mmCIF file of C-alpha atoms in Angstrom:
data_model
loop_
_atom_site.group_PDB
_atom_site.id
_atom_site.type_symbol
_atom_site.label_atom_id
_atom_site.label_comp_id
_atom_site.label_asym_id
_atom_site.label_seq_id
_atom_site.Cartn_x
_atom_site.Cartn_y
_atom_site.Cartn_z
ATOM 1 C CA UNK D 10 12.339 11.390 -2.843
ATOM 2 C CA UNK D 11 9.731 10.821 -1.078
ATOM 3 C CA UNK D 12 9.105 9.329 2.726
ATOM 4 C CA UNK D 13 6.741 8.406 5.330
ATOM 5 C CA UNK D 14 7.749 7.553 8.345
ATOM 6 C CA UNK D 15 5.655 5.702 10.963
ATOM 7 C CA UNK D 16 7.504 5.650 14.513
ATOM 8 C CA UNK D 17 5.382 3.311 16.550
ATOM 9 C CA UNK D 18 5.985 0.081 15.962
ATOM 10 C CA UNK D 19 3.595 -1.677 17.852
ATOM 11 C CA UNK D 20 0.930 0.112 20.433
ATOM 12 C CA UNK D 21 -1.693 -1.456 22.416
ATOM 13 C CA UNK D 22 -4.231 -0.163 24.578
ATOM 14 C CA UNK D 23 -7.422 -1.549 26.843
ATOM 15 C CA UNK D 24 -10.706 -1.621 25.096
ATOM 16 C CA UNK D 25 -12.112 2.158 25.342
ATOM 17 C CA UNK D 26 -9.510 3.931 25.852
ATOM 18 C CA UNK D 27 -8.510 6.628 22.678
ATOM 19 C CA UNK D 28 -5.398 5.925 21.036
ATOM 20 C CA UNK D 29 -3.394 7.922 18.396
ATOM 21 C CA UNK D 30 -1.891 6.575 15.487
ATOM 22 C CA UNK D 31 1.541 9.708 13.826
ATOM 23 C CA UNK D 32 2.896 10.131 10.931
ATOM 24 C CA UNK D 33 5.156 12.047 9.248
ATOM 25 C CA UNK D 34 6.288 12.808 5.556
ATOM 26 C CA UNK D 35 8.744 14.216 3.257
ATOM 27 C CA UNK D 36 7.735 15.645 -0.230
ATOM 28 C CA UNK D 37 8.987 17.915 -2.834
ATOM 29 C CA UNK D 38 5.495 18.082 -4.920
ATOM 30 C CA UNK D 39 3.194 20.786 -3.937
ATOM 31 C CA UNK D 40 0.576 18.477 -4.898
ATOM 32 C CA UNK D 41 0.321 15.105 -3.439
ATOM 33 C CA UNK D 42 -2.303 12.711 -1.601
ATOM 34 C CA UNK D 43 -2.016 10.984 1.444
ATOM 35 C CA UNK D 44 -3.555 7.813 2.412
ATOM 36 C CA UNK D 45 -4.711 5.637 5.686
ATOM 37 C CA UNK D 46 -4.807 1.388 4.782
ATOM 38 C CA UNK D 47 -5.567 -0.643 7.600
ATOM 39 C CA UNK D 48 -4.635 -4.212 7.051
ATOM 40 C CA UNK D 49 -6.195 -6.619 9.767
ATOM 41 C CA UNK D 50 -4.819 -10.731 10.350
ATOM 42 C CA UNK D 51 -7.041 -11.644 7.123
ATOM 43 C CA UNK D 52 -3.861 -9.799 5.710
ATOM 44 C CA UNK D 53 -6.201 -8.036 2.796
ATOM 45 C CA UNK D 54 -5.536 -3.913 2.554
ATOM 46 C CA UNK D 55 -8.369 -1.851 3.463
ATOM 47 C CA UNK D 56 -8.441 1.788 2.563
ATOM 48 C CA UNK D 57 -9.692 4.267 5.187
ATOM 49 C CA UNK D 58 -9.228 7.694 4.078
ATOM 50 C CA UNK D 59 -7.333 9.960 1.393
ATOM 51 C CA UNK D 60 -6.480 13.420 1.629
ATOM 52 C CA UNK D 61 -5.167 15.881 -0.945
ATOM 53 C CA UNK D 62 -2.281 18.567 -0.066
ATOM 54 C CA UNK D 63 -4.816 21.323 -0.639
ATOM 55 C CA UNK D 64 -7.315 20.157 1.969
ATOM 56 C CA UNK D 65 -6.402 20.616 5.264
ATOM 57 C CA UNK D 66 -9.868 20.096 7.072
ATOM 58 C CA UNK D 67 -9.805 17.397 9.234
ATOM 59 C CA UNK D 68 -11.824 14.362 9.319
ATOM 60 C CA UNK D 69 -14.380 12.431 10.909
ATOM 61 C CA UNK D 70 -16.016 9.470 10.314
ATOM 62 C CA UNK D 71 -17.561 7.455 13.323
ATOM 63 C CA UNK D 72 -15.172 6.787 16.018
ATOM 64 C CA UNK D 73 -11.967 7.375 13.393
ATOM 65 C CA UNK D 74 -10.797 10.871 13.165
ATOM 66 C CA UNK D 75 -7.720 12.575 10.637
ATOM 67 C CA UNK D 76 -5.646 15.383 11.962
ATOM 68 C CA UNK D 77 -4.096 16.894 8.612
ATOM 69 C CA UNK D 78 -1.173 19.615 9.625
ATOM 70 C CA UNK D 79 1.323 20.908 6.647
ATOM 71 C CA UNK D 80 3.104 22.534 8.572
ATOM 72 C CA UNK D 81 4.634 20.075 10.850
ATOM 73 C CA UNK D 82 4.046 17.380 7.351
ATOM 74 C CA UNK D 83 1.825 15.158 10.172
ATOM 75 C CA UNK D 84 -1.214 13.076 9.173
ATOM 76 C CA UNK D 85 -1.940 10.990 12.119
ATOM 77 C CA UNK D 86 -5.071 8.659 13.114
ATOM 78 C CA UNK D 87 -7.152 8.546 15.513
ATOM 79 C CA UNK D 88 -9.406 5.760 16.917
ATOM 80 C CA UNK D 89 -11.819 7.080 19.717
ATOM 81 C CA UNK D 90 -13.057 4.326 22.269
ATOM 82 C CA UNK D 91 -11.212 1.852 20.873
ATOM 83 C CA UNK D 92 -12.500 -1.931 19.946
ATOM 84 C CA UNK D 93 -11.178 -4.989 19.569
ATOM 85 C CA UNK D 94 -12.002 -5.139 15.842
ATOM 86 C CA UNK D 95 -9.530 -2.452 15.584
ATOM 87 C CA UNK D 96 -6.625 -4.588 16.011
ATOM 88 C CA UNK D 97 -4.947 -4.400 13.117
ATOM 89 C CA UNK D 98 -1.881 -3.264 11.358
ATOM 90 C CA UNK D 99 -2.465 0.533 9.847
ATOM 91 C CA UNK D 100 0.038 1.455 7.387
ATOM 92 C CA UNK D 101 0.526 5.903 6.082
ATOM 93 C CA UNK D 102 1.118 6.239 2.581
ATOM 94 C CA UNK D 103 2.082 9.433 0.553
ATOM 95 C CA UNK D 104 1.624 9.650 -3.513
ATOM 96 C CA UNK D 105 2.473 12.429 -6.213
ATOM 97 C CA UNK D 106 -0.828 13.548 -8.448
ATOM 98 C CA UNK D 107 -0.325 13.746 -12.370
ATOM 99 C CA UNK D 108 1.472 10.911 -13.761
ATOM 100 C CA UNK D 109 3.695 10.972 -10.242
ATOM 101 C CA UNK D 110 1.117 8.269 -8.582
ATOM 102 C CA UNK D 111 3.536 5.435 -7.562
ATOM 103 C CA UNK D 112 2.496 4.787 -3.740
ATOM 104 C CA UNK D 113 5.289 5.139 -0.903
ATOM 105 C CA UNK D 114 4.361 3.445 2.426
ATOM 106 C CA UNK D 115 5.504 3.550 6.444
ATOM 107 C CA UNK D 116 6.709 0.671 8.092
ATOM 108 C CA UNK D 117 3.174 0.575 9.599
ATOM 109 C CA UNK D 118 2.261 0.104 13.025
ATOM 110 C CA UNK D 119 0.591 -2.891 14.940
ATOM 111 C CA UNK D 120 -2.245 -2.105 16.812
ATOM 112 C CA UNK D 121 -3.542 -4.298 19.839
ATOM 113 C CA UNK D 122 -6.799 -3.937 21.649
ATOM 114 C CA UNK D 123 -7.003 -5.441 24.883
ATOM 115 C CA UNK D 124 -10.019 -6.999 25.864
ATOM 116 C CA UNK F 25 -17.415 -5.010 -7.598
ATOM 117 C CA UNK F 26 -14.028 -3.808 -8.990
ATOM 118 C CA UNK F 27 -11.188 -5.901 -7.972
ATOM 119 C CA UNK F 28 -7.727 -6.755 -8.318
ATOM 120 C CA UNK F 29 -6.910 -10.836 -8.563
ATOM 121 C CA UNK F 30 -3.746 -11.987 -8.044
ATOM 122 C CA UNK F 31 -4.011 -15.899 -9.453
ATOM 123 C CA UNK F 32 -2.248 -17.035 -6.019
ATOM 124 C CA UNK F 33 -2.501 -17.424 -2.380
ATOM 125 C CA UNK F 34 0.148 -19.037 -1.234
ATOM 126 C CA UNK F 35 2.735 -20.359 -3.902
ATOM 127 C CA UNK F 36 5.970 -22.959 -2.971
ATOM 128 C CA UNK F 37 8.983 -22.827 -5.250
ATOM 129 C CA UNK F 38 12.139 -24.263 -5.173
ATOM 130 C CA UNK F 39 15.855 -21.731 -5.605
ATOM 131 C CA UNK F 40 16.095 -21.012 -9.126
ATOM 132 C CA UNK F 41 12.782 -21.894 -10.685
ATOM 133 C CA UNK F 42 11.856 -19.424 -12.556
ATOM 134 C CA UNK F 43 8.312 -17.732 -10.971
ATOM 135 C CA UNK F 44 5.395 -15.571 -12.481
ATOM 136 C CA UNK F 45 3.146 -14.015 -10.486
ATOM 137 C CA UNK F 46 -0.013 -12.726 -12.004
ATOM 138 C CA UNK F 47 -2.520 -9.743 -11.169
ATOM 139 C CA UNK F 48 -5.434 -9.023 -13.277
ATOM 140 C CA UNK F 49 -7.872 -5.475 -13.139
ATOM 141 C CA UNK F 50 -11.103 -5.154 -14.156
ATOM 142 C CA UNK F 51 -11.249 -1.390 -13.270
ATOM 143 C CA UNK F 52 -9.479 -0.023 -16.612
ATOM 144 C CA UNK F 53 -6.872 1.493 -14.567
ATOM 145 C CA UNK F 54 -3.731 3.027 -16.228
ATOM 146 C CA UNK F 55 -1.322 2.184 -13.598
ATOM 147 C CA UNK F 56 -0.795 -1.007 -11.802
ATOM 148 C CA UNK F 57 1.834 -1.952 -9.110
ATOM 149 C CA UNK F 58 4.168 -4.501 -7.294
ATOM 150 C CA UNK F 59 4.814 -4.444 -3.824
ATOM 151 C CA UNK F 60 6.427 -6.646 -1.614
ATOM 152 C CA UNK F 61 5.640 -6.624 1.960
ATOM 153 C CA UNK F 62 8.404 -7.983 4.769
ATOM 154 C CA UNK F 63 7.719 -7.799 9.325
ATOM 155 C CA UNK F 64 8.961 -4.523 9.856
ATOM 156 C CA UNK F 65 9.665 -3.204 6.577
ATOM 157 C CA UNK F 66 6.383 -1.861 5.517
ATOM 158 C CA UNK F 67 5.413 -2.150 2.431
ATOM 159 C CA UNK F 68 8.171 -1.260 -0.669
ATOM 160 C CA UNK F 69 7.592 -0.924 -4.668
ATOM 161 C CA UNK F 70 9.167 -3.257 -7.063
ATOM 162 C CA UNK F 71 7.874 -2.077 -10.103
ATOM 163 C CA UNK F 72 5.128 -0.198 -11.674
ATOM 164 C CA UNK F 73 3.668 0.744 -15.121
ATOM 165 C CA UNK F 74 1.743 3.995 -16.568
ATOM 166 C CA UNK F 75 0.340 1.888 -19.389
ATOM 167 C CA UNK F 76 0.389 -1.197 -21.693
ATOM 168 C CA UNK F 77 4.255 -2.435 -22.109
ATOM 169 C CA UNK F 78 5.870 0.563 -19.968
ATOM 170 C CA UNK F 79 7.090 -0.210 -16.826
ATOM 171 C CA UNK F 80 9.427 1.510 -14.530
ATOM 172 C CA UNK F 81 11.807 0.351 -11.159
ATOM 173 C CA UNK F 82 10.710 0.562 -8.190
ATOM 174 C CA UNK F 83 12.669 1.293 -5.400
ATOM 175 C CA UNK F 84 13.581 -2.774 -4.588
ATOM 176 C CA UNK F 85 14.004 -4.353 -8.626
ATOM 177 C CA UNK F 86 16.980 -6.285 -7.913
ATOM 178 C CA UNK F 87 15.986 -9.630 -9.100
ATOM 179 C CA UNK F 88 12.823 -9.056 -10.395
ATOM 180 C CA UNK F 89 11.137 -8.296 -13.647
ATOM 181 C CA UNK F 90 7.696 -7.093 -15.140
ATOM 182 C CA UNK F 91 5.119 -7.887 -18.075
ATOM 183 C CA UNK F 92 2.752 -5.738 -19.344
ATOM 184 C CA UNK F 93 0.845 -6.797 -22.570
ATOM 185 C CA UNK F 94 -2.450 -5.844 -22.002
ATOM 186 C CA UNK F 95 -4.110 -3.194 -20.009
ATOM 187 C CA UNK F 96 -5.839 -5.547 -17.427
ATOM 188 C CA UNK F 97 -2.241 -7.622 -16.983
ATOM 189 C CA UNK F 98 0.812 -7.024 -15.058
ATOM 190 C CA UNK F 99 3.327 -9.698 -13.919
ATOM 191 C CA UNK F 100 5.372 -10.033 -11.433
ATOM 192 C CA UNK F 101 8.338 -12.376 -12.812
ATOM 193 C CA UNK F 102 11.596 -13.977 -10.770
ATOM 194 C CA UNK F 103 14.137 -15.038 -13.187
ATOM 195 C CA UNK F 104 15.962 -17.448 -10.585
ATOM 196 C CA UNK F 105 14.262 -17.391 -7.510
ATOM 197 C CA UNK F 106 16.487 -17.195 -4.289
ATOM 198 C CA UNK F 107 15.416 -17.803 -0.478
ATOM 199 C CA UNK F 108 15.451 -13.808 0.185
ATOM 200 C CA UNK F 109 12.166 -13.317 -1.825
ATOM 201 C CA UNK F 110 10.100 -15.216 0.026
ATOM 202 C CA UNK F 111 7.221 -12.889 0.949
ATOM 203 C CA UNK F 112 4.084 -10.875 0.443
ATOM 204 C CA UNK F 113 3.826 -9.705 -2.704
ATOM 205 C CA UNK F 114 0.667 -7.543 -3.133
ATOM 206 C CA UNK F 115 -0.231 -5.755 -6.840
ATOM 207 C CA UNK F 116 -2.216 -2.703 -7.239
ATOM 208 C CA UNK F 117 -4.096 -1.105 -9.229
ATOM 209 C CA UNK F 118 -4.892 3.119 -9.679
ATOM 210 C CA UNK F 119 -6.671 5.368 -12.233
ATOM 211 C CA UNK F 120 -5.112 8.825 -13.100
ATOM 212 C CA UNK F 121 -6.135 11.150 -10.915
ATOM 213 C CA UNK F 122 -9.214 12.641 -10.707
ATOM 214 C CA UNK F 123 -11.702 12.325 -8.244
ATOM 215 C CA UNK F 124 -12.674 8.866 -8.180
ATOM 216 C CA UNK F 125 -8.253 8.478 -7.646
ATOM 217 C CA UNK F 126 -7.608 5.949 -5.420
ATOM 218 C CA UNK F 127 -5.733 2.241 -5.285
ATOM 219 C CA UNK F 128 -7.156 -1.215 -5.128
ATOM 220 C CA UNK F 129 -5.137 -3.910 -3.896
ATOM 221 C CA UNK F 130 -5.215 -7.620 -4.146
ATOM 222 C CA UNK F 131 -5.016 -10.456 -1.675
ATOM 223 C CA UNK F 132 -1.205 -10.525 -1.823
ATOM 224 C CA UNK F 133 -0.005 -13.735 -3.030
ATOM 225 C CA UNK F 134 2.572 -15.430 -0.049
ATOM 226 C CA UNK F 135 5.571 -16.834 -2.089
ATOM 227 C CA UNK F 136 8.045 -19.309 0.000
ATOM 228 C CA UNK F 137 11.082 -20.495 -1.884
ATOM 229 C CA UNK F 138 12.536 -23.395 -0.705
#
């Protein structure tokens, strides 16, 4: 069975600080996908990134970066120079591939950026 | 713009009522999913469907059923609503693999059962 663990329930940081959200996953699949979603107070799930299991390159998109480490089954998300607009609940998720695309979510991390 | 549309944003129903939550996607996606979201529990999968008239149980199917008569529409049915089904319900669709593989979520239906 697939499992995603986000051990940090809530994090608060002061604006402009860097913050890392942790994600650890479990799967028996050799091919799988990892996702991060943002859920602002409006409630909609906003897609941030998808990474497949064969691509361990880290990715940077503006102030966001992701660190995928297969050896530790982790897919961590870092926000650099945080802003108030980053306040949201962030979900890490995992799916299989090739007919096993059920998406399994972690319990989420509520991030609050203090002005 | 591609969309997953859920028929109601807010819904209030009485205990024992039969409740239908409707979801429509316009992306010709094969896969459709129903999740419920509760504080501290994240999103939990109720049912999913890989094709028309096909359905599979997710992690918490008890008290729910689904219907997929057309590719674009996936309905969640609460046969006899109970107060512990008060929750946010999210519908999603996805393609089957490929470079554009990803999930699109609806805006959610906040259901209150009184």
